mmCIF file of N, CA and C and ligand atoms in Angstrom:
data_model
loop_
_atom_site.group_PDB
_atom_site.id
_atom_site.type_symbol
_atom_site.label_atom_id
_atom_site.label_comp_id
_atom_site.label_asym_id
_atom_site.label_seq_id
_atom_site.Cartn_x
_atom_site.Cartn_y
_atom_site.Cartn_z
ATOM 1 N N MET W 1380 -199.935 26.606 -15.901
ATOM 2 C CA MET W 1380 -199.703 25.082 -16.209
ATOM 3 C C MET W 1380 -199.536 24.815 -17.677
ATOM 4 N N VAL W 1381 -200.428 25.234 -18.412
ATOM 5 C CA VAL W 1381 -200.373 25.055 -19.906
ATOM 6 C C VAL W 1381 -199.131 25.864 -20.361
ATOM 7 N N ARG W 1382 -199.087 27.059 -19.807
ATOM 8 C CA ARG W 1382 -197.984 27.934 -20.163
ATOM 9 C C ARG W 1382 -196.594 27.231 -19.988
ATOM 10 N N ASP W 1383 -196.388 26.619 -18.823
ATOM 11 C CA ASP W 1383 -195.198 25.917 -18.543
ATOM 12 C C ASP W 1383 -194.945 24.707 -19.520
ATOM 13 N N GLU W 1384 -195.980 24.009 -19.829
ATOM 14 C CA GLU W 1384 -195.875 22.900 -20.680
ATOM 15 C C GLU W 1384 -195.533 23.480 -22.083
ATOM 16 N N LEU W 1385 -196.070 24.436 -22.501
ATOM 17 C CA LEU W 1385 -195.812 25.147 -23.855
ATOM 18 C C LEU W 1385 -194.361 25.572 -23.977
ATOM 19 N N LEU W 1386 -193.917 26.230 -22.734
ATOM 20 C CA LEU W 1386 -192.538 26.732 -22.694
ATOM 21 C C LEU W 1386 -191.518 25.568 -22.726
ATOM 22 N N ARG W 1387 -192.052 24.478 -22.111
ATOM 23 C CA ARG W 1387 -191.105 23.281 -22.075
ATOM 24 C C ARG W 1387 -190.995 22.705 -23.540
ATOM 25 N N LEU W 1388 -192.138 22.572 -24.230
ATOM 26 C CA LEU W 1388 -192.172 22.144 -25.611
ATOM 27 C C LEU W 1388 -191.339 23.029 -26.476
ATOM 28 N N ARG W 1389 -191.482 24.369 -26.215
ATOM 29 C CA ARG W 1389 -190.842 25.335 -27.087
ATOM 30 C C ARG W 1389 -189.225 25.261 -26.927
ATOM 31 N N ALA W 1390 -188.769 25.001 -25.598
ATOM 32 C CA ALA W 1390 -187.353 24.744 -25.382
ATOM 33 C C ALA W 1390 -186.775 23.586 -26.108
ATOM 34 N N ASN W 1391 -187.624 22.484 -26.030
ATOM 35 C CA ASN W 1391 -187.198 21.224 -26.691
ATOM 36 C C ASN W 1391 -187.078 21.471 -28.181
ATOM 37 N N ALA W 1392 -188.102 22.170 -28.749
ATOM 38 C CA ALA W 1392 -187.980 22.504 -30.221
ATOM 39 C C ALA W 1392 -186.899 23.383 -30.513
ATOM 40 N N GLU W 1393 -186.632 24.348 -29.672
ATOM 41 C CA GLU W 1393 -185.415 25.258 -29.977
ATOM 42 C C GLU W 1393 -184.148 24.535 -29.947
ATOM 43 N N ALA W 1394 -184.020 23.570 -29.004
ATOM 44 C CA ALA W 1394 -182.817 22.734 -28.881
ATOM 45 C C ALA W 1394 -182.631 21.846 -30.105
ATOM 46 N N GLU W 1395 -183.827 21.336 -30.557
ATOM 47 C CA GLU W 1395 -183.830 20.492 -31.804
ATOM 48 C C GLU W 1395 -183.366 21.337 -32.962
ATOM 49 N N ALA W 1396 -183.916 22.502 -33.096
ATOM 50 C CA ALA W 1396 -183.606 23.423 -34.163
ATOM 51 C C ALA W 1396 -182.164 23.760 -34.246
ATOM 52 N N ALA W 1397 -181.581 23.985 -33.015
ATOM 53 C CA ALA W 1397 -180.157 24.341 -32.895
ATOM 54 C C ALA W 1397 -179.318 23.215 -33.319
ATOM 55 N N THR W 1398 -179.575 21.942 -32.896
ATOM 56 C CA THR W 1398 -178.865 20.791 -33.309
ATOM 57 C C THR W 1398 -178.876 20.632 -34.841
ATOM 58 N N LEU W 1399 -180.171 20.728 -35.347
ATOM 59 C CA LEU W 1399 -180.262 20.551 -36.754
ATOM 60 C C LEU W 1399 -179.486 21.658 -37.596
ATOM 61 N N ALA W 1400 -179.521 22.924 -37.136
ATOM 62 C CA ALA W 1400 -178.820 23.982 -37.755
ATOM 63 C C ALA W 1400 -177.343 23.761 -37.729
ATOM 64 N N ARG W 1401 -176.859 23.177 -36.616
ATOM 65 C CA ARG W 1401 -175.377 22.864 -36.457
ATOM 66 C C ARG W 1401 -175.028 21.681 -37.436
ATOM 67 N N ASP W 1402 -175.953 20.639 -37.465
ATOM 68 C CA ASP W 1402 -175.622 19.534 -38.385
ATOM 69 C C ASP W 1402 -175.509 20.094 -39.856
ATOM 70 N N LEU W 1403 -176.507 20.933 -40.160
ATOM 71 C CA LEU W 1403 -176.650 21.426 -41.524
ATOM 72 C C LEU W 1403 -175.392 22.154 -41.849
ATOM 73 N N GLU W 1404 -174.967 23.019 -40.927
ATOM 74 C CA GLU W 1404 -173.727 23.844 -41.205
ATOM 75 C C GLU W 1404 -172.427 22.903 -41.412
ATOM 76 N N GLY W 1405 -172.417 21.791 -40.484
ATOM 77 C CA GLY W 1405 -171.442 20.882 -40.606
ATOM 78 C C GLY W 1405 -171.367 20.270 -41.991
ATOM 79 N N LEU W 1406 -172.573 19.951 -42.591
ATOM 80 C CA LEU W 1406 -172.649 19.429 -43.893
ATOM 81 C C LEU W 1406 -172.121 20.365 -44.942
ATOM 82 N N PHE W 1407 -172.445 21.579 -44.795
ATOM 83 C CA PHE W 1407 -171.956 22.615 -45.868
ATOM 84 C C PHE W 1407 -170.490 22.739 -45.743
ATOM 85 N N THR W 1408 -170.007 22.757 -44.453
ATOM 86 C CA THR W 1408 -168.424 22.628 -44.373
ATOM 87 C C THR W 1408 -167.902 21.429 -45.072
ATOM 88 N N ALA W 1409 -168.472 20.266 -44.857
ATOM 89 C CA ALA W 1409 -167.885 19.037 -45.379
ATOM 90 C C ALA W 1409 -167.956 19.065 -46.888
ATOM 91 N N SER W 1410 -169.064 19.584 -47.364
ATOM 92 C CA SER W 1410 -169.196 19.557 -48.932
ATOM 93 C C SER W 1410 -168.235 20.599 -49.514
ATOM 94 N N ARG W 1411 -168.002 21.794 -48.746
ATOM 95 C CA ARG W 1411 -167.026 22.761 -49.236
ATOM 96 C C ARG W 1411 -165.630 22.206 -49.314
ATOM 97 N N ASP W 1412 -165.344 21.386 -48.238
ATOM 98 C CA ASP W 1412 -163.962 20.758 -48.079
ATOM 99 C C ASP W 1412 -163.756 19.645 -49.148
ATOM 100 N N SER W 1413 -164.793 18.923 -49.430
ATOM 101 C CA SER W 1413 -164.630 17.909 -50.342
ATOM 102 C C SER W 1413 -164.609 18.383 -51.766
ATOM 103 N N ASN W 1414 -164.442 17.620 -52.749
ATOM 104 C CA ASN W 1414 -164.456 18.018 -54.115
ATOM 105 C C ASN W 1414 -165.661 18.934 -54.464
ATOM 106 N N ALA W 1415 -165.344 20.136 -55.007
ATOM 107 C CA ALA W 1415 -166.436 21.016 -55.330
ATOM 108 C C ALA W 1415 -167.334 20.532 -56.545
ATOM 109 N N ASP W 1416 -166.882 19.473 -57.132
ATOM 110 C CA ASP W 1416 -167.570 18.923 -58.293
ATOM 111 C C ASP W 1416 -168.668 18.005 -57.694
ATOM 112 N N ASP W 1417 -169.668 18.576 -57.124
ATOM 113 C CA ASP W 1417 -170.789 17.839 -56.408
ATOM 114 C C ASP W 1417 -171.465 16.794 -57.239
ATOM 115 N N GLU W 1418 -171.854 17.208 -58.471
ATOM 116 C CA GLU W 1418 -172.707 16.338 -59.228
ATOM 117 C C GLU W 1418 -172.084 15.002 -59.700
ATOM 118 N N HIS W 1419 -170.806 14.981 -59.857
ATOM 119 C CA HIS W 1419 -170.292 13.733 -60.246
ATOM 120 C C HIS W 1419 -169.510 12.968 -59.215
ATOM 121 N N ASP W 1420 -169.680 13.551 -58.012
ATOM 122 C CA ASP W 1420 -169.088 12.987 -56.807
ATOM 123 C C ASP W 1420 -170.183 12.250 -55.999
ATOM 124 N N PRO W 1421 -170.118 10.956 -55.850
ATOM 125 C CA PRO W 1421 -171.307 10.186 -55.252
ATOM 126 C C PRO W 1421 -171.462 10.691 -53.791
ATOM 127 N N GLU W 1422 -170.320 11.051 -53.130
ATOM 128 C CA GLU W 1422 -170.355 11.488 -51.808
ATOM 129 C C GLU W 1422 -171.111 12.847 -51.788
ATOM 130 N N GLY W 1423 -170.823 13.607 -52.780
ATOM 131 C CA GLY W 1423 -171.524 14.862 -52.862
ATOM 132 C C GLY W 1423 -173.080 14.718 -53.012
ATOM 133 N N ALA W 1424 -173.466 13.813 -53.733
ATOM 134 C CA ALA W 1424 -174.888 13.431 -53.962
ATOM 135 C C ALA W 1424 -175.453 13.048 -52.546
ATOM 136 N N THR W 1425 -174.822 12.202 -51.762
ATOM 137 C CA THR W 1425 -175.220 11.862 -50.457
ATOM 138 C C THR W 1425 -175.399 13.041 -49.589
ATOM 139 N N ILE W 1426 -174.371 13.978 -49.573
ATOM 140 C CA ILE W 1426 -174.418 15.101 -48.787
ATOM 141 C C ILE W 1426 -175.719 16.042 -49.172
ATOM 142 N N GLY W 1427 -175.869 16.070 -50.458
ATOM 143 C CA GLY W 1427 -176.947 16.787 -51.020
ATOM 144 C C GLY W 1427 -178.336 16.303 -50.483
ATOM 145 N N PHE W 1428 -178.444 14.979 -50.464
ATOM 146 C CA PHE W 1428 -179.660 14.347 -49.938
ATOM 147 C C PHE W 1428 -179.907 14.615 -48.415
ATOM 148 N N GLU W 1429 -178.767 14.419 -47.776
ATOM 149 C CA GLU W 1429 -178.849 14.724 -46.288
ATOM 150 C C GLU W 1429 -179.137 16.154 -46.075
ATOM 151 N N ARG W 1430 -178.563 17.018 -46.826
ATOM 152 C CA ARG W 1430 -178.792 18.325 -46.613
ATOM 153 C C ARG W 1430 -180.340 18.717 -46.898
ATOM 154 N N ALA W 1431 -180.934 18.202 -47.904
ATOM 155 C CA ALA W 1431 -182.324 18.351 -48.116
ATOM 156 C C ALA W 1431 -183.154 17.815 -46.938
ATOM 157 N N GLN W 1432 -182.808 16.701 -46.415
ATOM 158 C CA GLN W 1432 -183.508 16.168 -45.260
ATOM 159 C C GLN W 1432 -183.461 17.022 -44.128
ATOM 160 N N LEU W 1433 -182.241 17.489 -43.846
ATOM 161 C CA LEU W 1433 -182.038 18.358 -42.646
ATOM 162 C C LEU W 1433 -182.785 19.654 -42.802
ATOM 163 N N THR W 1434 -182.725 20.181 -44.026
ATOM 164 C CA THR W 1434 -183.409 21.470 -44.285
ATOM 165 C C THR W 1434 -184.932 21.310 -43.965
ATOM 166 N N ALA W 1435 -185.411 20.124 -44.524
ATOM 167 C CA ALA W 1435 -186.851 19.893 -44.316
ATOM 168 C C ALA W 1435 -187.262 19.742 -42.779
ATOM 169 N N LEU W 1436 -186.436 19.121 -42.095
ATOM 170 C CA LEU W 1436 -186.604 18.857 -40.717
ATOM 171 C C LEU W 1436 -186.469 20.137 -39.896
ATOM 172 N N LEU W 1437 -185.650 20.970 -40.328
ATOM 173 C CA LEU W 1437 -185.439 22.284 -39.613
ATOM 174 C C LEU W 1437 -186.618 23.164 -39.878
ATOM 175 N N ALA W 1438 -187.028 23.083 -41.103
ATOM 176 C CA ALA W 1438 -188.219 23.937 -41.378
ATOM 177 C C ALA W 1438 -189.445 23.464 -40.549
ATOM 178 N N ALA W 1439 -189.580 22.166 -40.429
ATOM 179 C CA ALA W 1439 -190.609 21.616 -39.681
ATOM 180 C C ALA W 1439 -190.646 22.107 -38.267
ATOM 181 N N THR W 1440 -189.440 21.933 -37.740
ATOM 182 C CA THR W 1440 -189.216 22.393 -36.386
ATOM 183 C C THR W 1440 -189.485 23.806 -36.141
ATOM 184 N N ARG W 1441 -189.078 24.626 -36.990
ATOM 185 C CA ARG W 1441 -189.254 26.117 -36.762
ATOM 186 C C ARG W 1441 -190.784 26.385 -36.969
ATOM 187 N N GLU W 1442 -191.509 25.560 -37.759
ATOM 188 C CA GLU W 1442 -192.859 25.772 -37.877
ATOM 189 C C GLU W 1442 -193.494 25.385 -36.535
ATOM 190 N N ARG W 1443 -193.058 24.225 -35.880
ATOM 191 C CA ARG W 1443 -193.627 23.915 -34.593
ATOM 192 C C ARG W 1443 -193.282 25.039 -33.580
ATOM 193 N N ILE W 1444 -192.246 25.633 -33.545
ATOM 194 C CA ILE W 1444 -191.947 26.762 -32.655
ATOM 195 C C ILE W 1444 -192.860 27.900 -32.810
ATOM 196 N N ALA W 1445 -193.215 28.206 -34.112
ATOM 197 C CA ALA W 1445 -194.103 29.327 -34.480
ATOM 198 C C ALA W 1445 -195.627 28.896 -34.001
ATOM 199 N N GLU W 1446 -195.934 27.615 -34.131
ATOM 200 C CA GLU W 1446 -197.157 27.174 -33.593
ATOM 201 C C GLU W 1446 -197.245 27.331 -32.035
ATOM 202 N N ILE W 1447 -196.175 27.061 -31.366
ATOM 203 C CA ILE W 1447 -196.123 26.980 -29.997
ATOM 204 C C ILE W 1447 -196.268 28.536 -29.545
ATOM 205 N N ASP W 1448 -195.571 29.332 -30.206
ATOM 206 C CA ASP W 1448 -195.581 30.868 -29.849
ATOM 207 C C ASP W 1448 -197.020 31.365 -30.009
ATOM 208 N N ASP W 1449 -197.621 30.876 -31.103
ATOM 209 C CA ASP W 1449 -199.050 31.265 -31.335
ATOM 210 C C ASP W 1449 -199.883 30.827 -30.103
ATOM 211 N N ALA W 1450 -199.621 29.515 -29.802
ATOM 212 C CA ALA W 1450 -200.534 28.959 -28.618
ATOM 213 C C ALA W 1450 -200.134 29.869 -27.312
ATOM 214 N N LEU W 1451 -198.937 30.233 -27.107
ATOM 215 C CA LEU W 1451 -198.570 31.075 -25.916
ATOM 216 C C LEU W 1451 -199.372 32.455 -26.046
ATOM 217 N N ARG W 1452 -199.448 33.001 -27.186
ATOM 218 C CA ARG W 1452 -200.152 34.265 -27.336
ATOM 219 C C ARG W 1452 -201.696 34.027 -26.979
ATOM 220 N N ARG W 1453 -202.116 32.804 -27.343
ATOM 221 C CA ARG W 1453 -203.611 32.609 -27.002
ATOM 222 C C ARG W 1453 -203.738 32.367 -25.520
ATOM 223 N N VAL W 1454 -202.752 31.806 -24.889
ATOM 224 C CA VAL W 1454 -202.780 31.768 -23.451
ATOM 225 C C VAL W 1454 -202.811 33.133 -22.834
ATOM 226 N N ASP W 1455 -202.091 33.984 -23.263
ATOM 227 C CA ASP W 1455 -202.029 35.384 -22.808
ATOM 228 C C ASP W 1455 -203.381 36.034 -22.989
ATOM 229 N N ALA W 1456 -203.921 35.761 -24.157
ATOM 230 C CA ALA W 1456 -205.134 36.436 -24.488
ATOM 231 C C ALA W 1456 -206.398 35.763 -24.003
ATOM 232 N N SER W 1457 -206.125 34.663 -23.168
ATOM 233 C CA SER W 1457 -207.220 33.891 -22.677
ATOM 234 C C SER W 1457 -208.169 33.188 -23.728
ATOM 235 N N THR W 1458 -207.627 32.935 -24.864
ATOM 236 C CA THR W 1458 -208.399 32.372 -25.897
ATOM 237 C C THR W 1458 -207.780 30.918 -26.021
ATOM 238 N N TYR W 1459 -206.826 30.468 -25.265
ATOM 239 C CA TYR W 1459 -206.267 29.137 -25.424
ATOM 240 C C TYR W 1459 -207.293 28.177 -25.101
ATOM 241 N N GLY W 1460 -207.312 27.040 -25.951
ATOM 242 C CA GLY W 1460 -208.189 25.967 -25.688
ATOM 243 C C GLY W 1460 -209.605 26.150 -26.228
ATOM 244 N N VAL W 1461 -209.799 27.308 -26.914
ATOM 245 C CA VAL W 1461 -211.077 27.555 -27.633
ATOM 246 C C VAL W 1461 -210.871 27.302 -29.024
ATOM 247 N N CYS W 1462 -211.748 26.596 -29.546
ATOM 248 C CA CYS W 1462 -211.650 26.166 -31.063
ATOM 249 C C CYS W 1462 -211.889 27.429 -31.873
ATOM 250 N N GLU W 1463 -210.999 27.573 -32.924
ATOM 251 C CA GLU W 1463 -211.081 28.668 -33.807
ATOM 252 C C GLU W 1463 -212.181 28.558 -34.802
ATOM 253 N N GLY W 1464 -212.646 27.292 -34.880
ATOM 254 C CA GLY W 1464 -213.773 26.970 -35.825
ATOM 255 C C GLY W 1464 -215.061 27.182 -35.342
ATOM 256 N N CYS W 1465 -215.414 26.510 -34.196
ATOM 257 C CA CYS W 1465 -216.771 26.580 -33.665
ATOM 258 C C CYS W 1465 -216.757 27.365 -32.399
ATOM 259 N N GLY W 1466 -215.649 27.788 -31.809
ATOM 260 C CA GLY W 1466 -215.666 28.670 -30.609
ATOM 261 C C GLY W 1466 -216.089 27.883 -29.346
ATOM 262 N N ARG W 1467 -216.186 26.501 -29.438
ATOM 263 C CA ARG W 1467 -216.340 25.609 -28.228
ATOM 264 C C ARG W 1467 -214.970 25.209 -27.693
ATOM 265 N N PRO W 1468 -214.918 24.730 -26.408
ATOM 266 C CA PRO W 1468 -213.680 24.362 -25.844
ATOM 267 C C PRO W 1468 -213.193 23.119 -26.531
ATOM 268 N N ILE W 1469 -211.861 23.039 -26.836
ATOM 269 C CA ILE W 1469 -211.245 21.970 -27.338
ATOM 270 C C ILE W 1469 -211.143 20.871 -26.247
ATOM 271 N N PRO W 1470 -211.603 19.569 -26.523
ATOM 272 C CA PRO W 1470 -211.423 18.595 -25.482
ATOM 273 C C PRO W 1470 -210.102 18.461 -24.909
ATOM 274 N N GLU W 1471 -209.987 18.132 -23.605
ATOM 275 C CA GLU W 1471 -208.695 18.172 -22.858
ATOM 276 C C GLU W 1471 -207.751 16.971 -23.508
ATOM 277 N N GLU W 1472 -208.397 15.825 -23.908
ATOM 278 C CA GLU W 1472 -207.546 14.808 -24.426
ATOM 279 C C GLU W 1472 -206.837 15.355 -25.709
ATOM 280 N N ARG W 1473 -207.527 16.169 -26.454
ATOM 281 C CA ARG W 1473 -206.889 16.581 -27.687
ATOM 282 C C ARG W 1473 -205.828 17.613 -27.402
ATOM 283 N N LEU W 1474 -205.964 18.450 -26.335
ATOM 284 C CA LEU W 1474 -204.984 19.429 -25.943
ATOM 285 C C LEU W 1474 -203.710 18.699 -25.383
ATOM 286 N N ALA W 1475 -204.069 17.550 -24.666
ATOM 287 C CA ALA W 1475 -202.993 16.830 -24.106
ATOM 288 C C ALA W 1475 -202.053 16.204 -25.153
ATOM 289 N N ALA W 1476 -202.645 15.766 -26.311
ATOM 290 C CA ALA W 1476 -201.916 15.198 -27.316
ATOM 291 C C ALA W 1476 -201.256 16.284 -28.225
ATOM 292 N N ARG W 1477 -201.978 17.387 -28.396
ATOM 293 C CA ARG W 1477 -201.498 18.517 -29.241
ATOM 294 C C ARG W 1477 -201.778 19.793 -28.446
ATOM 295 N N PRO W 1478 -200.789 20.144 -27.523
ATOM 296 C CA PRO W 1478 -201.062 21.301 -26.740
ATOM 297 C C PRO W 1478 -201.227 22.656 -27.627
ATOM 298 N N PHE W 1479 -200.837 22.727 -28.805
ATOM 299 C CA PHE W 1479 -200.902 23.722 -29.617
ATOM 300 C C PHE W 1479 -202.072 23.798 -30.690
ATOM 301 N N ALA W 1480 -202.928 22.883 -30.442
ATOM 302 C CA ALA W 1480 -204.113 22.663 -31.318
ATOM 303 C C ALA W 1480 -205.040 24.019 -31.294
ATOM 304 N N ARG W 1481 -205.339 24.397 -32.487
ATOM 305 C CA ARG W 1481 -206.337 25.536 -32.489
ATOM 306 C C ARG W 1481 -207.774 25.180 -32.815
ATOM 307 N N ARG W 1482 -207.940 23.839 -33.201
ATOM 308 C CA ARG W 1482 -209.293 23.589 -33.533
ATOM 309 C C ARG W 1482 -209.705 22.265 -32.793
ATOM 310 N N CYS W 1483 -210.956 22.080 -32.619
ATOM 311 C CA CYS W 1483 -211.383 20.628 -32.183
ATOM 312 C C CYS W 1483 -211.320 19.660 -33.178
ATOM 313 N N MET W 1484 -211.485 18.470 -32.932
ATOM 314 C CA MET W 1484 -211.420 17.342 -33.795
ATOM 315 C C MET W 1484 -212.356 17.617 -35.047
ATOM 316 N N ALA W 1485 -213.581 17.971 -34.583
ATOM 317 C CA ALA W 1485 -214.710 18.143 -35.646
ATOM 318 C C ALA W 1485 -214.200 19.326 -36.751
ATOM 319 N N CYS W 1486 -213.540 20.364 -36.172
ATOM 320 C CA CYS W 1486 -213.265 21.505 -37.057
ATOM 321 C C CYS W 1486 -211.783 21.281 -37.745
ATOM 322 N N ALA W 1487 -211.020 20.459 -37.233
ATOM 323 C CA ALA W 1487 -209.613 20.335 -37.720
ATOM 324 C C ALA W 1487 -209.661 19.803 -39.154
HETATM 325 ZN ZN1 ZN R 843 -214.512 23.256 -33.416
#
């Protein structure tokens, strides 16, 4: 059950990362096609800003995938849902909100 939920989340995050990567690539192509003189081109500055935002989003999404992978490993090792801080079970409400949580509220 948890495994399915995690796999679903992972698939979503993967799709999101793929979209972001594609957008990012599109931006690179756009900036290459436009004037190479980025710094003095207002459009170039906008592209630079968008690129930075997309890069940050992509990094965050990949981090989430790594978190989910980690949670999947814990499912396989039967340590999923056990707080890494105090060793007690993580409350279900917390896992429902954050399926890849490694710590209970008190230890987070
Ligand atoms: Zn704890």
